[in-house]
Coordinates of N, CA and C in Angstrom, one line a residue:
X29 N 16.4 -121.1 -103.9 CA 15.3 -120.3 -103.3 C 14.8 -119.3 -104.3
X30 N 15.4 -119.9 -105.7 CA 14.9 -118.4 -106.9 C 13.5 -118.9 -107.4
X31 N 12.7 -118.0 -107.5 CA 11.3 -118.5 -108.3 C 11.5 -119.4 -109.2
X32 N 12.5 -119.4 -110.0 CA 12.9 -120.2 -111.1 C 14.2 -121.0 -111.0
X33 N 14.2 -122.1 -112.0 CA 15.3 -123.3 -111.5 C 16.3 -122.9 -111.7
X34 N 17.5 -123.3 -111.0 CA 18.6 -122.7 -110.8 C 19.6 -123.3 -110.3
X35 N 20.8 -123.4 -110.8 CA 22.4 -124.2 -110.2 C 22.5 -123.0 -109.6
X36 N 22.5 -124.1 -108.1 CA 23.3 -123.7 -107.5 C 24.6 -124.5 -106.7
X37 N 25.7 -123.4 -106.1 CA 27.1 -124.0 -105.9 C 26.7 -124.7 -104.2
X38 N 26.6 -125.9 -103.9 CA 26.6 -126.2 -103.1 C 27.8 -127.3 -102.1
X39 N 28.1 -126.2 -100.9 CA 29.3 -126.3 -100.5 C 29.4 -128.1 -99.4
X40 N 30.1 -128.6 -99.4 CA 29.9 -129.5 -98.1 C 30.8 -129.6 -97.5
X41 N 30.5 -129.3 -95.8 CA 31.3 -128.4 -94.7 C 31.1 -129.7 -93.8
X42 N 31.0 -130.5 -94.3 CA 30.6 -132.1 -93.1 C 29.1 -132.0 -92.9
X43 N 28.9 -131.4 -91.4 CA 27.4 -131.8 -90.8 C 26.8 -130.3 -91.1
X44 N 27.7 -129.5 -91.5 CA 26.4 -128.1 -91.9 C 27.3 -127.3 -93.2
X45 N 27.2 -128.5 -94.2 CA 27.0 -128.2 -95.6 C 25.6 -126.9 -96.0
X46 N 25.7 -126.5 -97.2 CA 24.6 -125.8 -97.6 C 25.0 -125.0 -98.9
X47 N 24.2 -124.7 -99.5 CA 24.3 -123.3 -100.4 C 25.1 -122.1 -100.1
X48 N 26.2 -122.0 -101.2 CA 27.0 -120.8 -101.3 C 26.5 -119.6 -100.5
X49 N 26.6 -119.2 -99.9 CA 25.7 -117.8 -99.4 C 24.8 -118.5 -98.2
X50 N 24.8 -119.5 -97.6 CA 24.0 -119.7 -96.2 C 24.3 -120.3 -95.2
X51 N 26.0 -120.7 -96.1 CA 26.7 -121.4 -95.1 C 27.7 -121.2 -95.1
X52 N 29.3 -121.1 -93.7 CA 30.3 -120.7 -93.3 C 30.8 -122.0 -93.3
X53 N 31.9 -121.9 -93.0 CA 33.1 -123.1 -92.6 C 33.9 -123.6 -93.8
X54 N 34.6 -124.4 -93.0 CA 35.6 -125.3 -94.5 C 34.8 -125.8 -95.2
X55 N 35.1 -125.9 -96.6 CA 34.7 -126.6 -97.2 C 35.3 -128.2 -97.5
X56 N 34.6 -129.3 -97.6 CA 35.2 -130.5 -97.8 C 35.1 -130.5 -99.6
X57 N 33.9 -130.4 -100.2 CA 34.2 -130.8 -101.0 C 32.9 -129.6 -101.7
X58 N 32.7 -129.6 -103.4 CA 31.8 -128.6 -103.9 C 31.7 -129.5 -104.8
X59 N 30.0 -129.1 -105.0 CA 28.9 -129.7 -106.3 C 28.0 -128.3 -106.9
X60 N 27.7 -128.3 -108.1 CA 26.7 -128.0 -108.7 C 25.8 -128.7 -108.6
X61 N 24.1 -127.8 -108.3 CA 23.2 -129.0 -108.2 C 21.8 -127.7 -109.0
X62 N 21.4 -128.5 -109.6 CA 20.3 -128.3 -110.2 C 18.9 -128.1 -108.9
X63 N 18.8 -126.6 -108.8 CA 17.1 -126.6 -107.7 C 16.1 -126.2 -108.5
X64 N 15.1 -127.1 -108.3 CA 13.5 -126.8 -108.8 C 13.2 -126.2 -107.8
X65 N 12.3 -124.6 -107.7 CA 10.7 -124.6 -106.9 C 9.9 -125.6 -106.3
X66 N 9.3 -126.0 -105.4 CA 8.8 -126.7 -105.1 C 7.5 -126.8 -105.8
X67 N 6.8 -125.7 -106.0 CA 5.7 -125.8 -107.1 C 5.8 -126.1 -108.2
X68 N 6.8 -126.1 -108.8 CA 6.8 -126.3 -110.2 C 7.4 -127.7 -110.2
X69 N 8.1 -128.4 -109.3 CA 8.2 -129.9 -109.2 C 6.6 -130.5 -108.6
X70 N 6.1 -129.7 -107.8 CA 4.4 -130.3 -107.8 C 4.0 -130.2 -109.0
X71 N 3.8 -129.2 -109.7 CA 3.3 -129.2 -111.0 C 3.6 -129.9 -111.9
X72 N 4.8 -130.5 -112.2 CA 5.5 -131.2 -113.2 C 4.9 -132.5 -113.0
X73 N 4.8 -132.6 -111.6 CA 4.1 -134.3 -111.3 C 2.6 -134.2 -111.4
X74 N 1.8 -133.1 -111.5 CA 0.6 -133.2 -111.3 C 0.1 -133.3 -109.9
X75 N 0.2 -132.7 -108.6 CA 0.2 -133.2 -107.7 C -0.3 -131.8 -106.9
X76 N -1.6 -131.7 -106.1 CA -1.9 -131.3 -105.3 C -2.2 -131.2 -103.9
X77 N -2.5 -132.6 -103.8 CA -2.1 -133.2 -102.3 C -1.4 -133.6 -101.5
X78 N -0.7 -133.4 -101.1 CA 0.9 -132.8 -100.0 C 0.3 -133.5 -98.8
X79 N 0.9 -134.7 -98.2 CA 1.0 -134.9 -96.9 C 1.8 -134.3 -95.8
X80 N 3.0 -134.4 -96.6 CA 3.9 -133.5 -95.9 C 5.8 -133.3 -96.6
X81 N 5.9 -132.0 -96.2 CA 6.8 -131.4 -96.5 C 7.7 -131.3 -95.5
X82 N 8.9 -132.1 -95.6 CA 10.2 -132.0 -94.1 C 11.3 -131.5 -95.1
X83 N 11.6 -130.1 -94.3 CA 12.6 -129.3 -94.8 C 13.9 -129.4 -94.3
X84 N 14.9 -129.4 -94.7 CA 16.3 -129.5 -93.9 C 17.2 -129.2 -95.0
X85 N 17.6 -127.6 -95.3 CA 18.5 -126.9 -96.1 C 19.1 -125.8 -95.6
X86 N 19.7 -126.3 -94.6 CA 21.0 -124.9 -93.6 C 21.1 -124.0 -94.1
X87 N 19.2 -123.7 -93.8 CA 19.6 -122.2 -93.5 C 18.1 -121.6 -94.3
X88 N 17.7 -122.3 -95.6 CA 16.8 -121.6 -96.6 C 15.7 -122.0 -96.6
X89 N 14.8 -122.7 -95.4 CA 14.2 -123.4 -95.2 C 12.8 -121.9 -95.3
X90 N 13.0 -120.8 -94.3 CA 12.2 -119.7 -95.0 C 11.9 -119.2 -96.8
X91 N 13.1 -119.3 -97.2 CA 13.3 -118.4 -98.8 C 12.5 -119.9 -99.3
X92 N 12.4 -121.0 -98.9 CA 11.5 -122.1 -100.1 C 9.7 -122.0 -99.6
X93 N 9.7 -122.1 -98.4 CA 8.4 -121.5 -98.1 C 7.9 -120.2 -98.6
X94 N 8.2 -119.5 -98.7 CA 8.3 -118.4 -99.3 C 7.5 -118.2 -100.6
X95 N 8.2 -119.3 -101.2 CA 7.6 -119.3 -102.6 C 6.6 -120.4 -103.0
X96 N 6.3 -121.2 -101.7 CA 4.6 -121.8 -102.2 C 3.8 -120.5 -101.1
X97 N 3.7 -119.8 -100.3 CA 3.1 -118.6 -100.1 C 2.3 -118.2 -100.5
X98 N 1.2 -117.4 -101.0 CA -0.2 -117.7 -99.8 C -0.5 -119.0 -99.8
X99 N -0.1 -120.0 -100.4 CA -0.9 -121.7 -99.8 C -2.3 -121.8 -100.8
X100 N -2.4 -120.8 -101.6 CA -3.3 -120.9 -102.5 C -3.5 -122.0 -103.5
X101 N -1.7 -122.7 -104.3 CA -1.7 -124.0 -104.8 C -1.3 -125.0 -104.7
X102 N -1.0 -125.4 -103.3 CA -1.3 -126.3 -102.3 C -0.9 -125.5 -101.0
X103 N -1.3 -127.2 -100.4 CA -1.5 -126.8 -98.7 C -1.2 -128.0 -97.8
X104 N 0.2 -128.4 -97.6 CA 0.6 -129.6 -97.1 C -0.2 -129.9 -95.9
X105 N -0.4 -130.9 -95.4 CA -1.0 -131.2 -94.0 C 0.1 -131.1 -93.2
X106 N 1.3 -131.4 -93.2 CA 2.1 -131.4 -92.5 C 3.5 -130.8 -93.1
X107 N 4.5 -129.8 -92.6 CA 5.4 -128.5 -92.4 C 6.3 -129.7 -91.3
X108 N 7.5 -130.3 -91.9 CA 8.7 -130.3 -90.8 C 10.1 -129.8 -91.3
X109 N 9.9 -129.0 -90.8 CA 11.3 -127.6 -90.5 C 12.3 -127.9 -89.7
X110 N 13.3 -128.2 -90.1 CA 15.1 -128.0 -89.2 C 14.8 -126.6 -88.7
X111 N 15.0 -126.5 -87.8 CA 14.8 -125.1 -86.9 C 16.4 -124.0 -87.3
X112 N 16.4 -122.9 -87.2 CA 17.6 -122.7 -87.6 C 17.2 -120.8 -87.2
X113 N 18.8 -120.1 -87.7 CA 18.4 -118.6 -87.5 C 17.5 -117.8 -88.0
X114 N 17.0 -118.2 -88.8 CA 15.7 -117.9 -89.6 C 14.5 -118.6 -89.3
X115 N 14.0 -118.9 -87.8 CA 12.9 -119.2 -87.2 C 11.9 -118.4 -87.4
X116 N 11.8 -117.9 -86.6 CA 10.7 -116.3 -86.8 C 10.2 -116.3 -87.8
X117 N 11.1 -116.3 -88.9 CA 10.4 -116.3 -90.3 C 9.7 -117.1 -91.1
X118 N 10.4 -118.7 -90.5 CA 9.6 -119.8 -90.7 C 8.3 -119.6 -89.9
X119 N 7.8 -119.2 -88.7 CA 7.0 -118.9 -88.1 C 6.2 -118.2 -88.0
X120 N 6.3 -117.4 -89.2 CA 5.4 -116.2 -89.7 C 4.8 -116.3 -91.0
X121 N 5.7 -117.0 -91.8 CA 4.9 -117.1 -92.6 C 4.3 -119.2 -92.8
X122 N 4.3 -119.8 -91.9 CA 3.4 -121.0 -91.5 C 2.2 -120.6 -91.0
X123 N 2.2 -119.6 -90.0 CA 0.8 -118.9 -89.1 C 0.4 -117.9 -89.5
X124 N 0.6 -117.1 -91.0 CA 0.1 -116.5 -91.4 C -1.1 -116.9 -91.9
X125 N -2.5 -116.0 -91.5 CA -3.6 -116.0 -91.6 C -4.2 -117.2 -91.1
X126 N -3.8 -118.4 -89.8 CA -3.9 -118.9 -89.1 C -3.9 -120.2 -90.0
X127 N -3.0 -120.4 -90.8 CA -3.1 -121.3 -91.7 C -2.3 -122.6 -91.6
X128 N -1.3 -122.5 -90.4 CA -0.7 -123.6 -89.6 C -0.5 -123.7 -88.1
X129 N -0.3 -124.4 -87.5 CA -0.2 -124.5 -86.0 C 0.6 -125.3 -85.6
X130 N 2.0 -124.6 -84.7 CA 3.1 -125.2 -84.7 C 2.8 -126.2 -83.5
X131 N 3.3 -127.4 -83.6 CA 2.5 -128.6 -82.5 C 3.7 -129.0 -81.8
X132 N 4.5 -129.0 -82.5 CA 6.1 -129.7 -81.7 C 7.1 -129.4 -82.0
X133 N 8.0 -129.3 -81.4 CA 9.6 -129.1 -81.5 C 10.3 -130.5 -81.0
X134 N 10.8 -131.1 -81.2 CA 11.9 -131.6 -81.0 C 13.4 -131.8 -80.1
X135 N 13.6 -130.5 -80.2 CA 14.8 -130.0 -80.0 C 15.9 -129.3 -81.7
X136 N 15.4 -129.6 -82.4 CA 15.8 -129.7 -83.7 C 15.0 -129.3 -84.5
X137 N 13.9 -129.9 -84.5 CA 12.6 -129.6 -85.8 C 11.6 -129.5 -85.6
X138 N 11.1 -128.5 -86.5 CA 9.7 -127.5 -85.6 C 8.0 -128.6 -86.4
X139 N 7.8 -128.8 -85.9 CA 6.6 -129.8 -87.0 C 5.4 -128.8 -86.7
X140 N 4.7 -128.1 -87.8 CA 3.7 -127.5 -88.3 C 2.0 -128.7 -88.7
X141 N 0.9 -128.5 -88.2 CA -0.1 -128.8 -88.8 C -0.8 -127.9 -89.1
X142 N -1.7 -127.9 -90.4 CA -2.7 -127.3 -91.7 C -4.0 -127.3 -90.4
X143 N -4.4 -125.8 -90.9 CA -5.6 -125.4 -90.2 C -6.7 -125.9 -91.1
X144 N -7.5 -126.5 -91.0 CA -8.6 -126.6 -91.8 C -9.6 -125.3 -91.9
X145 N -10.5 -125.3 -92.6 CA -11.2 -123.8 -92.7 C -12.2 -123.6 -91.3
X146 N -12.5 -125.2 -90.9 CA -13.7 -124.9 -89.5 C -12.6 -124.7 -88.4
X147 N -11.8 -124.7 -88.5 CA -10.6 -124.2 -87.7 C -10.3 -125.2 -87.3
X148 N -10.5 -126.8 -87.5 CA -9.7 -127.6 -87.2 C -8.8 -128.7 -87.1
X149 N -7.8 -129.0 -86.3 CA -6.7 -129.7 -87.0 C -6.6 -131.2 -87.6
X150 N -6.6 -132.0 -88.4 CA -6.5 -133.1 -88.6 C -5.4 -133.9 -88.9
X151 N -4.7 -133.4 -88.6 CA -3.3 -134.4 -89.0 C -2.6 -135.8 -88.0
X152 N -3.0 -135.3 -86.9 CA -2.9 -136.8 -86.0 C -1.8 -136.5 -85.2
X153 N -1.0 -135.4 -85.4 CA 0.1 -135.0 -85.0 C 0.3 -134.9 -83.6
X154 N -1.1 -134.2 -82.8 CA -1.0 -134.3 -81.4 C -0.5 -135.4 -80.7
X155 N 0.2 -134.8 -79.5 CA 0.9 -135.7 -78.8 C 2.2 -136.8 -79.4
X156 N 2.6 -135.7 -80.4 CA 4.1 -136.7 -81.0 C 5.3 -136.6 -79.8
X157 N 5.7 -137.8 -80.3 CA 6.9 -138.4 -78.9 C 8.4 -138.3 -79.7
X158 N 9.6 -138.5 -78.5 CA 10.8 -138.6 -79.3 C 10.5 -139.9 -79.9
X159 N 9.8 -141.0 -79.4 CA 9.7 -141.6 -80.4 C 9.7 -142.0 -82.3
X160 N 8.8 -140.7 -82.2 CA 8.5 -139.9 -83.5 C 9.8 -139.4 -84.5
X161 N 10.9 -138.6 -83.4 CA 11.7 -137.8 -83.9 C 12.5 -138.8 -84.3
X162 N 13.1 -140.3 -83.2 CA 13.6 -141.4 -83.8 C 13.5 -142.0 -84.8
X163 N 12.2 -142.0 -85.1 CA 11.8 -142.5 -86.3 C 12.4 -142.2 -87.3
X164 N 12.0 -140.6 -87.5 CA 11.9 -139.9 -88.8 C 14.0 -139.7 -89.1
X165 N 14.7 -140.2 -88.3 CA 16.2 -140.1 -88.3 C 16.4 -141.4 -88.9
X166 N 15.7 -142.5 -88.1 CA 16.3 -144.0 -88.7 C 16.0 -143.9 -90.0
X167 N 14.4 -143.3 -91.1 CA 14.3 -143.0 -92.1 C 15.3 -142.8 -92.6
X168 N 16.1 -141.2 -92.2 CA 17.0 -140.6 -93.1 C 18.2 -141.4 -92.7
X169 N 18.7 -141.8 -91.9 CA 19.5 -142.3 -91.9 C 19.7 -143.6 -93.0
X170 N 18.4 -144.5 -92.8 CA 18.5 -145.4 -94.3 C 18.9 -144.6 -95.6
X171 N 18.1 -143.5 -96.3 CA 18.2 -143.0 -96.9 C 20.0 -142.8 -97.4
X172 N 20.5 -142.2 -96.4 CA 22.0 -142.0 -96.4 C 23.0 -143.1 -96.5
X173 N 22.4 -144.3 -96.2 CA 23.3 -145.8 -96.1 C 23.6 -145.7 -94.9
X174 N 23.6 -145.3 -93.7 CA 24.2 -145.8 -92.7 C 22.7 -146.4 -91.5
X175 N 23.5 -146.9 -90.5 CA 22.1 -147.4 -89.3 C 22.4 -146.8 -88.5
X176 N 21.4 -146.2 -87.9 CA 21.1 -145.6 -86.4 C 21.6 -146.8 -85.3
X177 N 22.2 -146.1 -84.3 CA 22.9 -146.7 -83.3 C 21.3 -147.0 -82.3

């Protein structure tokens, strides 16, 4: 979450693993991991156009928003946020200056769409189903090697 790239000690606690400092419990096991900025891994790629950004870092999911803030060098269409004790803050600075609009929750994850300048929304997002939420798990779950039940 530092403006600039940074090891950090990254603990894993089973299902709410996280960064030294944002997360409690036993630890199973510890890694060093190299964090880029988000901007400066857009930038490295050349990359302006952002469909969408799904966050899920127990706990820091504010401190990385944070730092693409005012939205001045990009502007994702779509914000999906792990919901966590730092809501509010995810929520303030998404709808700052009416620049996102939170459309769904989950139970878990807050999904954001990009205000356009005539004030309106384009992302297609309306009316998402658990359907939706299914989906985006069987993704991660491929990702991780295992299959959804």
């Amino acid at each position: 979450t530092s403006p600039k790239p940074a090891v950090v000690d990254f603990r894993d606690a089973g299902e709410f693993g996280g960064i030294v400092g944002f997360v409690k419990g036993t630890t199973l096991r510890s890694m060093l991991a190299l964090c880029v900025p988000l901007l400066d891994a857009l930038d490295a790629l050349a990359v302006r156009d952002v469909d969408l950004v799904s966050l899920d870092i127990e706990g820091a999911e504010a401190d990385v928003i944070a730092t693409v803030h005012p939205f001045d060098r990009v502007r994702p269409r779509v914000w999906l946020v792990e919901g966590n004790v730092q809501q509010h803050r995810v929520d303030a600075l998404l709808r700052d200056a009416d620049r996102y609009r939170k459309v769904y929750w989950d139970g878990q994850d807050h999904y954001y769409e990009r205000v356009e300048a005539d004030g309106a929304v384009r992302s297609g997002l309306r009316g998402f189903s658990d359907a939706c939420s299914d989906l985006c798990l069987a993704v991660f779950d491929g990702f991780r090697g295992r299959r959804s039940p």
